[in-house]
mmCIF file of C-alpha atoms in Angstrom:
data_model
loop_
_atom_site.group_PDB
_atom_site.id
_atom_site.type_symbol
_atom_site.label_atom_id
_atom_site.label_comp_id
_atom_site.label_asym_id
_atom_site.label_seq_id
_atom_site.Cartn_x
_atom_site.Cartn_y
_atom_site.Cartn_z
ATOM 1 C CA MET A 398 13.766 117.251 14.493
ATOM 2 C CA ALA A 399 16.820 115.516 13.205
ATOM 3 C CA THR A 400 19.204 117.674 11.189
ATOM 4 C CA GLU A 401 20.382 116.405 7.894
ATOM 5 C CA THR A 402 24.058 117.163 7.012
ATOM 6 C CA ARG A 403 24.759 117.441 3.316
ATOM 7 C CA THR A 404 28.212 117.414 1.780
ATOM 8 C CA THR A 405 28.830 119.121 -1.517
ATOM 9 C CA GLN A 406 30.741 116.861 -3.853
ATOM 10 C CA GLY A 407 34.337 117.847 -4.288
ATOM 11 C CA ALA A 408 34.232 120.388 -1.402
ATOM 12 C CA PRO A 409 37.093 120.203 1.078
ATOM 13 C CA PRO A 410 36.219 118.794 4.568
ATOM 14 C CA PRO A 411 36.087 121.314 7.334
ATOM 15 C CA GLY A 412 39.586 122.442 8.449
ATOM 16 C CA GLY A 413 41.432 120.341 5.773
ATOM 17 C CA VAL A 414 42.261 120.002 2.095
ATOM 18 C CA SER A 415 40.416 117.631 -0.176
ATOM 19 C CA PHE A 416 42.733 115.416 -2.190
ATOM 20 C CA SER A 417 40.812 116.008 -5.386
ATOM 21 C CA LEU A 418 41.699 117.954 -8.524
ATOM 22 C CA SER A 419 38.339 119.813 -8.149
ATOM 23 C CA ASP A 420 39.746 121.308 -4.963
ATOM 24 C CA PRO A 421 41.491 124.668 -5.921
ATOM 25 C CA THR A 422 43.935 124.502 -3.025
ATOM 26 C CA PHE A 423 45.021 120.898 -3.787
ATOM 27 C CA ARG A 424 45.178 121.721 -7.458
ATOM 28 C CA ALA A 425 47.461 124.723 -6.834
ATOM 29 C CA ILE A 426 49.813 122.475 -4.682
ATOM 30 C CA VAL A 427 49.987 119.912 -7.526
ATOM 31 C CA TYR A 428 50.744 122.584 -10.154
ATOM 32 C CA GLN A 429 53.532 124.045 -7.914
ATOM 33 C CA ILE A 430 55.091 120.531 -7.423
ATOM 34 C CA LEU A 431 55.056 119.903 -11.155
ATOM 35 C CA VAL A 432 56.631 123.276 -11.968
ATOM 36 C CA VAL A 433 59.392 122.662 -9.339
ATOM 37 C CA GLY A 434 59.999 119.140 -10.704
ATOM 38 C CA ALA A 435 60.308 120.479 -14.187
ATOM 39 C CA VAL A 436 62.851 123.182 -13.161
ATOM 40 C CA VAL A 437 64.942 120.527 -11.316
ATOM 41 C CA LEU A 438 64.838 118.156 -14.340
ATOM 42 C CA VAL A 439 65.908 120.978 -16.773
ATOM 43 C CA GLY A 440 68.686 122.025 -14.413
ATOM 44 C CA TRP A 441 69.925 118.432 -14.009
ATOM 45 C CA PHE A 442 69.813 118.029 -17.778
ATOM 46 C CA LEU A 443 71.955 121.152 -18.461
ATOM 47 C CA ILE A 444 74.376 120.396 -15.739
ATOM 48 C CA SER A 445 74.907 116.753 -16.695
ATOM 49 C CA ASN A 446 75.134 117.733 -20.431
ATOM 50 C CA THR A 447 77.743 120.274 -19.628
ATOM 51 C CA LEU A 448 79.825 117.953 -17.597
ATOM 52 C CA ASP A 449 79.627 115.214 -20.276
ATOM 53 C CA ASN A 450 80.797 117.712 -22.929
ATOM 54 C CA LEU A 451 83.663 118.961 -20.657
ATOM 55 C CA ALA A 452 84.695 115.281 -20.015
ATOM 56 C CA ARG A 453 84.765 114.476 -23.741
ATOM 57 C CA ARG A 454 87.064 117.418 -24.440
ATOM 58 C CA SER A 455 89.257 116.410 -21.415
ATOM 59 C CA ILE A 456 88.648 119.910 -19.692
ATOM 60 C CA ALA A 457 89.256 119.891 -16.052
ATOM 61 C CA THR A 458 86.285 120.644 -13.751
ATOM 62 C CA GLY A 459 85.929 121.367 -10.107
ATOM 63 C CA TYR A 460 87.442 123.909 -7.705
ATOM 64 C CA ASP A 461 90.792 122.128 -6.848
ATOM 65 C CA PHE A 462 92.567 124.810 -8.968
ATOM 66 C CA LEU A 463 91.973 127.232 -5.957
ATOM 67 C CA GLU A 464 94.816 125.504 -4.051
ATOM 68 C CA ARG A 465 97.330 125.876 -6.951
ATOM 69 C CA GLU A 466 99.933 128.752 -7.138
ATOM 70 C CA ALA A 467 98.405 131.859 -8.795
ATOM 71 C CA ALA A 468 101.735 133.141 -10.237
ATOM 72 C CA PHE A 469 100.478 136.567 -10.929
ATOM 73 C CA GLY A 470 100.750 139.823 -9.011
ATOM 74 C CA ILE A 471 98.020 142.093 -7.656
ATOM 75 C CA GLY A 472 98.572 145.857 -7.443
ATOM 76 C CA GLU A 473 96.847 146.597 -4.206
ATOM 77 C CA SER A 474 95.497 144.343 -1.533
ATOM 78 C CA LEU A 475 94.097 144.606 2.051
ATOM 79 C CA ILE A 476 95.813 141.359 3.068
ATOM 80 C CA ASP A 477 99.364 140.165 2.348
ATOM 81 C CA TYR A 478 99.609 138.545 -1.071
ATOM 82 C CA SER A 479 102.381 137.414 -3.288
ATOM 83 C CA PRO A 480 102.425 135.576 -6.710
ATOM 84 C CA LYS A 481 103.391 132.441 -4.782
ATOM 85 C CA ASP A 482 100.035 132.421 -2.995
ATOM 86 C CA SER A 483 97.129 130.288 -4.270
ATOM 87 C CA TYR A 484 94.226 131.197 -6.599
ATOM 88 C CA GLY A 485 91.932 131.034 -3.560
ATOM 89 C CA ARG A 486 93.853 133.782 -1.718
ATOM 90 C CA ALA A 487 93.959 135.895 -4.918
ATOM 91 C CA PHE A 488 90.190 135.536 -5.196
ATOM 92 C CA LEU A 489 89.791 136.632 -1.565
ATOM 93 C CA VAL A 490 91.952 139.748 -2.312
ATOM 94 C CA GLY A 491 89.478 140.557 -5.122
ATOM 95 C CA VAL A 492 86.456 140.178 -2.889
ATOM 96 C CA LEU A 493 88.028 142.422 -0.193
ATOM 97 C CA ASN A 494 88.912 145.015 -2.830
ATOM 98 C CA THR A 495 85.260 144.935 -4.119
ATOM 99 C CA LEU A 496 83.969 145.260 -0.516
ATOM 100 C CA LYS A 497 86.281 148.171 0.152
ATOM 101 C CA VAL A 498 85.057 150.139 -2.840
ATOM 102 C CA SER A 499 81.379 149.202 -2.134
ATOM 103 C CA ILE A 500 81.340 150.066 1.586
ATOM 104 C CA ILE A 501 83.265 153.320 1.297
ATOM 105 C CA GLY A 502 81.241 154.255 -1.839
ATOM 106 C CA VAL A 503 77.913 153.584 -0.160
ATOM 107 C CA ILE A 504 78.731 155.720 2.840
ATOM 108 C CA LEU A 505 80.211 158.617 0.727
ATOM 109 C CA ALA A 506 77.290 158.371 -1.767
ATOM 110 C CA THR A 507 74.747 158.505 1.003
ATOM 111 C CA ILE A 508 76.348 161.665 2.562
ATOM 112 C CA ILE A 509 76.702 163.471 -0.756
ATOM 113 C CA GLY A 510 73.290 162.382 -2.028
ATOM 114 C CA THR A 511 71.499 163.498 1.116
ATOM 115 C CA ILE A 512 73.188 166.953 0.937
ATOM 116 C CA ILE A 513 72.328 167.300 -2.673
ATOM 117 C CA GLY A 514 68.720 166.147 -2.251
ATOM 118 C CA VAL A 515 68.104 168.648 0.596
ATOM 119 C CA ALA A 516 69.869 171.439 -1.398
ATOM 120 C CA ARG A 517 67.442 170.807 -4.344
ATOM 121 C CA LEU A 518 64.602 171.905 -2.000
ATOM 122 C CA SER A 519 66.522 174.959 -0.745
ATOM 123 C CA SER A 520 64.735 178.295 -0.879
ATOM 124 C CA ASN A 521 68.078 179.761 -2.218
ATOM 125 C CA TRP A 522 67.721 179.875 -5.953
ATOM 126 C CA LEU A 523 71.373 179.476 -6.728
ATOM 127 C CA ILE A 524 71.863 176.407 -4.469
ATOM 128 C CA ALA A 525 68.719 174.690 -5.783
ATOM 129 C CA LYS A 526 69.785 175.271 -9.436
ATOM 130 C CA LEU A 527 73.266 174.040 -8.854
ATOM 131 C CA ALA A 528 71.954 170.886 -7.123
ATOM 132 C CA SER A 529 69.521 170.309 -9.924
ATOM 133 C CA THR A 530 72.208 170.710 -12.594
ATOM 134 C CA TYR A 531 74.460 168.233 -10.756
ATOM 135 C CA VAL A 532 71.703 165.656 -10.677
ATOM 136 C CA GLU A 533 70.594 165.980 -14.280
ATOM 137 C CA VAL A 534 74.166 166.157 -15.698
ATOM 138 C CA VAL A 535 75.645 163.250 -13.613
ATOM 139 C CA ARG A 536 72.877 160.732 -13.800
ATOM 140 C CA ASN A 537 72.586 161.054 -17.605
ATOM 141 C CA ILE A 538 76.253 160.256 -18.354
ATOM 142 C CA PRO A 539 77.155 156.505 -18.345
ATOM 143 C CA PRO A 540 79.100 155.465 -15.364
ATOM 144 C CA LEU A 541 81.809 153.851 -17.461
ATOM 145 C CA LEU A 542 82.580 157.203 -19.104
ATOM 146 C CA GLN A 543 82.816 158.945 -15.855
ATOM 147 C CA LEU A 544 85.294 156.285 -14.619
ATOM 148 C CA PHE A 545 87.400 157.055 -17.791
ATOM 149 C CA PHE A 546 87.184 160.714 -17.014
ATOM 150 C CA TRP A 547 88.336 160.529 -13.413
ATOM 151 C CA TYR A 548 91.086 158.193 -14.297
ATOM 152 C CA ALA A 549 92.372 160.337 -17.083
ATOM 153 C CA LEU A 550 92.111 163.364 -14.797
ATOM 154 C CA VAL A 551 94.696 161.691 -12.432
ATOM 155 C CA SER A 552 97.006 159.926 -14.945
ATOM 156 C CA GLU A 553 97.169 162.824 -17.423
ATOM 157 C CA SER A 554 96.944 166.069 -15.363
ATOM 158 C CA LEU A 555 99.273 165.161 -12.549
ATOM 159 C CA PRO A 556 103.195 165.175 -12.708
ATOM 160 C CA PRO A 557 105.397 162.017 -12.858
ATOM 161 C CA VAL A 558 106.652 160.506 -9.662
ATOM 162 C CA ARG A 559 109.887 162.370 -9.624
ATOM 163 C CA GLN A 560 108.153 165.726 -10.014
ATOM 164 C CA ALA A 561 105.435 164.770 -7.509
ATOM 165 C CA LEU A 562 103.500 167.570 -5.823
ATOM 166 C CA ASN A 563 104.257 168.050 -2.157
ATOM 167 C CA PRO A 564 101.361 170.223 -0.698
ATOM 168 C CA LEU A 565 102.063 169.148 2.913
ATOM 169 C CA PRO A 566 105.085 167.585 4.656
ATOM 170 C CA GLY A 567 105.136 163.850 3.821
ATOM 171 C CA VAL A 568 102.185 164.077 1.400
ATOM 172 C CA PHE A 569 102.966 163.414 -2.315
ATOM 173 C CA LEU A 570 100.600 163.524 -5.328
ATOM 174 C CA SER A 571 101.595 162.130 -8.694
ATOM 175 C CA GLN A 572 100.536 160.017 -11.580
ATOM 176 C CA ARG A 573 100.992 157.046 -9.207
ATOM 177 C CA GLY A 574 98.384 158.318 -6.843
ATOM 178 C CA LEU A 575 98.397 159.912 -3.424
ATOM 179 C CA ARG A 576 100.971 159.007 -0.657
ATOM 180 C CA VAL A 577 100.445 160.076 2.877
ATOM 181 C CA PRO A 578 102.216 159.330 6.160
ATOM 182 C CA VAL A 579 100.738 156.687 8.507
ATOM 183 C CA PRO A 580 101.588 155.687 12.136
ATOM 184 C CA ALA A 581 104.424 153.300 12.369
ATOM 185 C CA SER A 582 103.653 149.667 13.209
ATOM 186 C CA ASP A 583 102.980 149.184 16.852
ATOM 187 C CA PRO A 584 100.875 146.620 18.803
ATOM 188 C CA VAL A 585 98.962 149.453 20.511
ATOM 189 C CA TRP A 586 97.089 150.342 17.309
ATOM 190 C CA VAL A 587 95.331 146.961 17.426
ATOM 191 C CA ASN A 588 94.170 147.726 20.942
ATOM 192 C CA ILE A 589 93.092 151.256 19.873
ATOM 193 C CA GLY A 590 91.027 149.587 17.123
ATOM 194 C CA ILE A 591 89.358 147.324 19.701
ATOM 195 C CA ALA A 592 88.722 150.251 22.032
ATOM 196 C CA LEU A 593 87.065 152.167 19.022
ATOM 197 C CA LEU A 594 84.650 149.233 18.377
ATOM 198 C CA VAL A 595 83.819 149.081 22.142
ATOM 199 C CA GLY A 596 83.297 152.754 22.198
ATOM 200 C CA ILE A 597 80.905 152.523 19.242
ATOM 201 C CA VAL A 598 78.876 149.604 20.905
ATOM 202 C CA ALA A 599 78.716 151.509 24.173
ATOM 203 C CA ALA A 600 77.521 154.729 22.520
ATOM 204 C CA TRP A 601 74.822 152.738 20.778
ATOM 205 C CA GLY A 602 73.754 151.150 24.065
ATOM 206 C CA VAL A 603 73.740 154.555 25.786
ATOM 207 C CA SER A 604 71.562 156.016 22.955
ATOM 208 C CA ARG A 605 69.014 153.172 23.353
ATOM 209 C CA TRP A 606 69.019 153.550 27.206
ATOM 210 C CA ALA A 607 68.528 157.352 26.821
ATOM 211 C CA ARG A 608 65.637 157.040 24.471
ATOM 212 C CA ALA A 609 63.931 154.468 26.664
ATOM 213 C CA ARG A 610 64.513 156.612 29.740
ATOM 214 C CA GLN A 611 63.113 159.718 27.986
ATOM 215 C CA ALA A 612 59.903 157.767 26.981
ATOM 216 C CA ARG A 613 59.509 156.563 30.485
ATOM 217 C CA THR A 614 60.305 159.726 32.548
ATOM 218 C CA GLY A 615 60.413 162.575 30.015
ATOM 219 C CA GLN A 616 63.948 163.475 31.077
ATOM 220 C CA ILE A 617 66.498 164.153 28.317
ATOM 221 C CA PHE A 618 69.945 162.543 28.613
ATOM 222 C CA PRO A 619 72.868 164.009 26.533
ATOM 223 C CA ALA A 620 73.352 160.757 24.784
ATOM 224 C CA GLY A 621 75.131 162.415 21.763
ATOM 225 C CA TRP A 622 77.891 164.033 23.740
ATOM 226 C CA THR A 623 78.210 160.890 25.861
ATOM 227 C CA GLY A 624 78.570 158.723 22.888
ATOM 228 C CA LEU A 625 81.063 160.938 21.255
ATOM 229 C CA GLY A 626 83.101 161.017 24.485
ATOM 230 C CA LEU A 627 83.095 157.094 24.477
ATOM 231 C CA ILE A 628 84.038 156.794 20.801
ATOM 232 C CA VAL A 629 86.830 159.376 21.172
ATOM 233 C CA GLY A 630 87.818 158.872 24.816
ATOM 234 C CA LEU A 631 88.347 155.126 24.953
ATOM 235 C CA PRO A 632 90.850 154.948 21.995
ATOM 236 C CA LEU A 633 92.589 158.099 23.395
ATOM 237 C CA LEU A 634 92.978 156.481 26.937
ATOM 238 C CA THR A 635 94.254 153.250 25.257
ATOM 239 C CA TRP A 636 96.848 155.194 23.132
ATOM 240 C CA ILE A 637 98.037 156.964 26.288
ATOM 241 C CA ALA A 638 98.106 153.643 28.255
ATOM 242 C CA GLY A 639 100.159 152.078 25.449
ATOM 243 C CA GLY A 640 102.928 154.754 25.642
ATOM 244 C CA ALA A 641 101.466 157.363 23.322
ATOM 245 C CA PRO A 642 103.546 156.361 20.263
ATOM 246 C CA VAL A 643 103.972 159.108 17.723
ATOM 247 C CA ALA A 644 106.458 157.607 15.238
ATOM 248 C CA MET A 645 105.185 158.001 11.629
ATOM 249 C CA ASN A 646 105.930 155.962 8.506
ATOM 250 C CA VAL A 647 106.665 158.674 6.044
ATOM 251 C CA PRO A 648 106.758 158.047 2.232
ATOM 252 C CA GLU A 649 110.129 158.380 0.591
ATOM 253 C CA LEU A 650 111.126 158.336 -3.105
ATOM 254 C CA THR A 651 113.070 155.122 -3.943
ATOM 255 C CA GLY A 652 113.957 154.650 -7.577
ATOM 256 C CA PHE A 653 110.814 155.085 -9.730
ATOM 257 C CA ASN A 654 108.268 155.094 -6.955
ATOM 258 C CA PHE A 655 107.527 155.918 -3.438
ATOM 259 C CA THR A 656 107.886 153.493 -0.586
ATOM 260 C CA GLY A 657 106.328 153.644 2.831
ATOM 261 C CA GLY A 658 103.237 155.451 4.028
ATOM 262 C CA ALA A 659 99.742 154.686 2.713
ATOM 263 C CA ALA A 660 98.835 154.916 -0.915
ATOM 264 C CA ILE A 661 95.534 155.726 -2.841
ATOM 265 C CA SER A 662 96.122 154.502 -6.382
ATOM 266 C CA PRO A 663 94.618 156.298 -9.387
ATOM 267 C CA GLU A 664 92.469 153.256 -10.058
ATOM 268 C CA PHE A 665 90.979 153.168 -6.622
ATOM 269 C CA PHE A 666 90.488 156.969 -6.729
ATOM 270 C CA ALA A 667 88.800 156.767 -10.138
ATOM 271 C CA ILE A 668 86.459 153.855 -9.355
ATOM 272 C CA LEU A 669 85.460 155.288 -5.913
ATOM 273 C CA THR A 670 85.014 158.760 -7.042
ATOM 274 C CA GLY A 671 83.036 157.802 -10.270
ATOM 275 C CA LEU A 672 80.673 155.419 -8.437
ATOM 276 C CA THR A 673 80.133 157.752 -5.584
ATOM 277 C CA ILE A 674 79.275 160.847 -7.578
ATOM 278 C CA TYR A 675 77.147 158.788 -10.000
ATOM 279 C CA THR A 676 75.119 156.964 -7.358
ATOM 280 C CA ALA A 677 74.836 160.140 -5.223
ATOM 281 C CA ALA A 678 72.893 161.749 -8.013
ATOM 282 C CA PHE A 679 70.185 159.065 -7.792
ATOM 283 C CA ILE A 680 70.200 159.111 -4.007
ATOM 284 C CA ALA A 681 69.595 162.790 -4.080
ATOM 285 C CA GLU A 682 66.362 162.260 -6.078
ATOM 286 C CA VAL A 683 65.392 159.589 -3.586
ATOM 287 C CA VAL A 684 65.904 161.890 -0.596
ATOM 288 C CA ARG A 685 64.166 164.771 -2.273
ATOM 289 C CA SER A 686 61.053 162.603 -3.097
ATOM 290 C CA GLY A 687 61.064 161.297 0.530
ATOM 291 C CA ILE A 688 61.048 164.803 1.938
ATOM 292 C CA ILE A 689 58.299 165.994 -0.342
ATOM 293 C CA ALA A 690 56.248 162.952 0.612
ATOM 294 C CA VAL A 691 56.101 164.237 4.240
ATOM 295 C CA ASN A 692 52.979 166.352 4.767
ATOM 296 C CA TRP A 693 53.660 170.116 4.848
ATOM 297 C CA GLY A 694 51.618 170.278 7.936
ATOM 298 C CA GLN A 695 54.497 168.685 9.750
ATOM 299 C CA THR A 696 56.768 171.536 8.984
ATOM 300 C CA GLU A 697 54.153 174.104 9.845
ATOM 301 C CA ALA A 698 53.666 172.444 13.214
ATOM 302 C CA ALA A 699 57.441 172.411 13.900
ATOM 303 C CA ARG A 700 57.512 176.179 13.030
ATOM 304 C CA ALA A 701 54.648 176.820 15.289
ATOM 305 C CA LEU A 702 56.529 175.216 18.122
ATOM 306 C CA GLY A 703 59.426 177.542 17.396
ATOM 307 C CA LEU A 704 61.873 174.966 15.938
ATOM 308 C CA PRO A 705 64.408 176.436 13.500
ATOM 309 C CA SER A 706 64.788 175.010 9.949
ATOM 310 C CA GLY A 707 67.843 172.761 10.844
ATOM 311 C CA PRO A 708 66.322 170.919 13.848
ATOM 312 C CA THR A 709 62.946 170.750 11.904
ATOM 313 C CA LEU A 710 64.578 168.899 9.070
ATOM 314 C CA ARG A 711 66.699 166.699 11.352
ATOM 315 C CA LEU A 712 64.126 165.928 14.098
ATOM 316 C CA VAL A 713 60.762 166.131 12.253
ATOM 317 C CA ILE A 714 61.102 165.751 8.387
ATOM 318 C CA LEU A 715 63.864 163.239 7.841
ATOM 319 C CA PRO A 716 62.695 160.635 10.359
ATOM 320 C CA GLN A 717 59.380 160.558 8.707
ATOM 321 C CA ALA A 718 60.896 160.639 5.159
ATOM 322 C CA LEU A 719 63.036 157.619 5.876
ATOM 323 C CA ARG A 720 60.044 155.380 5.507
ATOM 324 C CA VAL A 721 59.801 156.492 1.949
ATOM 325 C CA ILE A 722 63.449 156.788 1.315
ATOM 326 C CA VAL A 723 64.871 153.427 2.501
ATOM 327 C CA PRO A 724 63.152 150.982 -0.110
ATOM 328 C CA PRO A 725 64.461 152.792 -3.224
ATOM 329 C CA LEU A 726 67.740 153.574 -1.385
ATOM 330 C CA THR A 727 68.370 149.825 -1.100
ATOM 331 C CA SER A 728 68.236 149.522 -4.940
ATOM 332 C CA GLN A 729 70.874 152.288 -5.128
ATOM 333 C CA TYR A 730 73.214 150.513 -2.795
ATOM 334 C CA LEU A 731 72.847 147.307 -4.803
ATOM 335 C CA ASN A 732 73.522 149.228 -8.035
ATOM 336 C CA LEU A 733 76.694 150.744 -6.658
ATOM 337 C CA THR A 734 77.929 147.359 -5.510
ATOM 338 C CA LYS A 735 77.230 145.704 -8.881
ATOM 339 C CA ASN A 736 78.638 148.660 -10.768
ATOM 340 C CA SER A 737 81.954 148.193 -9.030
ATOM 341 C CA SER A 738 82.605 145.387 -11.560
ATOM 342 C CA LEU A 739 83.340 148.259 -14.026
ATOM 343 C CA ALA A 740 86.684 148.581 -12.299
ATOM 344 C CA LEU A 741 87.930 146.020 -14.847
ATOM 345 C CA ALA A 742 88.000 148.917 -17.442
ATOM 346 C CA ILE A 743 90.515 150.931 -15.580
ATOM 347 C CA GLY A 744 92.630 148.218 -14.071
ATOM 348 C CA TYR A 745 91.555 148.188 -10.458
ATOM 349 C CA PRO A 746 92.029 144.614 -9.036
ATOM 350 C CA ASP A 747 88.419 143.888 -8.010
ATOM 351 C CA LEU A 748 86.628 140.542 -7.818
ATOM 352 C CA VAL A 749 85.832 140.510 -11.631
ATOM 353 C CA SER A 750 89.307 141.460 -12.704
ATOM 354 C CA ILE A 751 91.108 138.862 -10.642
ATOM 355 C CA ALA A 752 88.523 136.095 -11.452
ATOM 356 C CA ASN A 753 89.082 136.899 -15.117
ATOM 357 C CA THR A 754 92.792 136.510 -14.826
ATOM 358 C CA THR A 755 92.258 133.291 -12.946
ATOM 359 C CA LEU A 756 89.949 131.660 -15.508
ATOM 360 C CA ASN A 757 92.251 132.817 -18.388
ATOM 361 C CA GLN A 758 95.203 130.973 -16.814
ATOM 362 C CA THR A 759 93.240 127.872 -15.639
ATOM 363 C CA GLY A 760 90.798 127.629 -18.424
ATOM 364 C CA GLN A 761 88.047 126.846 -15.939
ATOM 365 C CA ALA A 762 85.650 129.571 -17.049
ATOM 366 C CA ILE A 763 82.414 127.936 -15.648
ATOM 367 C CA GLU A 764 83.833 127.747 -12.184
ATOM 368 C CA GLY A 765 85.194 131.283 -12.359
ATOM 369 C CA VAL A 766 81.875 132.677 -13.540
ATOM 370 C CA THR A 767 79.851 130.832 -10.937
ATOM 371 C CA MET A 768 82.184 132.204 -8.186
ATOM 372 C CA ILE A 769 81.667 135.659 -9.416
ATOM 373 C CA MET A 770 77.940 135.165 -9.550
ATOM 374 C CA GLY A 771 77.870 133.535 -6.172
ATOM 375 C CA THR A 772 79.899 136.258 -4.482
ATOM 376 C CA TYR A 773 77.784 139.105 -5.939
ATOM 377 C CA LEU A 774 74.694 137.177 -4.886
ATOM 378 C CA VAL A 775 75.755 136.838 -1.342
ATOM 379 C CA ILE A 776 76.792 140.478 -1.151
ATOM 380 C CA SER A 777 73.608 141.676 -2.658
ATOM 381 C CA LEU A 778 71.438 139.437 -0.475
ATOM 382 C CA SER A 779 73.300 140.734 2.570
ATOM 383 C CA ILE A 780 72.662 144.386 1.708
ATOM 384 C CA SER A 781 69.014 143.552 1.042
ATOM 385 C CA ILE A 782 68.555 141.674 4.287
ATOM 386 C CA PHE A 783 70.054 144.485 6.334
ATOM 387 C CA MET A 784 68.084 147.160 4.567
ATOM 388 C CA ASN A 785 64.853 145.250 4.810
ATOM 389 C CA TRP A 786 65.505 144.763 8.635
ATOM 390 C CA TYR A 787 66.130 148.598 8.945
ATOM 391 C CA ASN A 788 63.084 149.414 6.892
ATOM 392 C CA LYS A 789 60.945 147.187 9.086
ATOM 393 C CA ARG A 790 62.447 148.684 12.214
ATOM 394 C CA ILE A 791 61.467 152.170 11.182
ATOM 395 C CA ALA A 792 58.143 151.349 9.703
ATOM 396 C CA LEU A 793 54.933 152.709 11.355
ATOM 397 C CA VAL A 794 53.258 150.139 13.587
ATOM 398 C CA GLU A 795 49.546 150.411 13.298
ATOM 399 C CA ARG A 796 47.346 149.654 16.308
#
């Protein structure tokens, strides 16, 4: 018998999309195109209208001002800078200062938050209560007030420069911050830095090889000690090969301030300490919730195998808790990075502070604000991409 094929009106052909509004897939595509087109038109209208208004008022536009002389000083910088440099270089100084606070703050907040989070679950009543008090007090005080507190603590409680505290030879503590000796300039220090990076990469490679070898043969390789030897040994050998320089650049009181050595300004101390302590309180709760999420049976199994509490936490509990910890931890890293903009309140020359000075001098507020927004967007997306990659790497792979 012949088979009759019937086609429902408006139904998409097999394996394709029907170009008819009655087809839900095609209709969804059309709606999305219309929405995107509307957003583009609104954006074009706003941008063109803004440019027309600026042109009528003879207000300069564009980013050519970045090549002009900045003519203002910056208190601290990771790169060489003087008022004769351009606005672009000044903006770069602000970006680097923001990254310095963010990177160091993230590392310190993670360490402190992990310790406090574990302490909250301690069987010792006093330790658990102290950790709980820290979390409840710190996270309920606005971060800006905490920055003011730490800045006032340094600027008001410490003596002036001429009466600076000298707790150790070459170390001076005053209202201008902390001055410490540093190694004198020598080409060998660059080579030592390169050797340190090589040692870190080599230690990572040894760790991966050791894990693969253990999974394949069951034999344990001392990757930890080997990696430590590479990280410490390579720079040490480079230092010895470079003549083992020991000359130090010691701070000296010259006029109304110290010269030489390395300085930690009160502004940097306040913003770093405030953000670290504030964010660590939230990270502590993230760590605590992650540990609680691990089934208690895992702890009982580890104890049945004879593992002490320390190795149980490090080898059994925390690796499993990371799958719960990492996603909310990403948000805390982003919060710390964005909260670094509060440095403007205590005079630390971060991205926002320098950009504000630039737009006040040039009058090009739109360009300045877009540069701030774009920079924070790039930094935040970079953190998110890295943390999402790490979260995917440690996620359980189901069969």
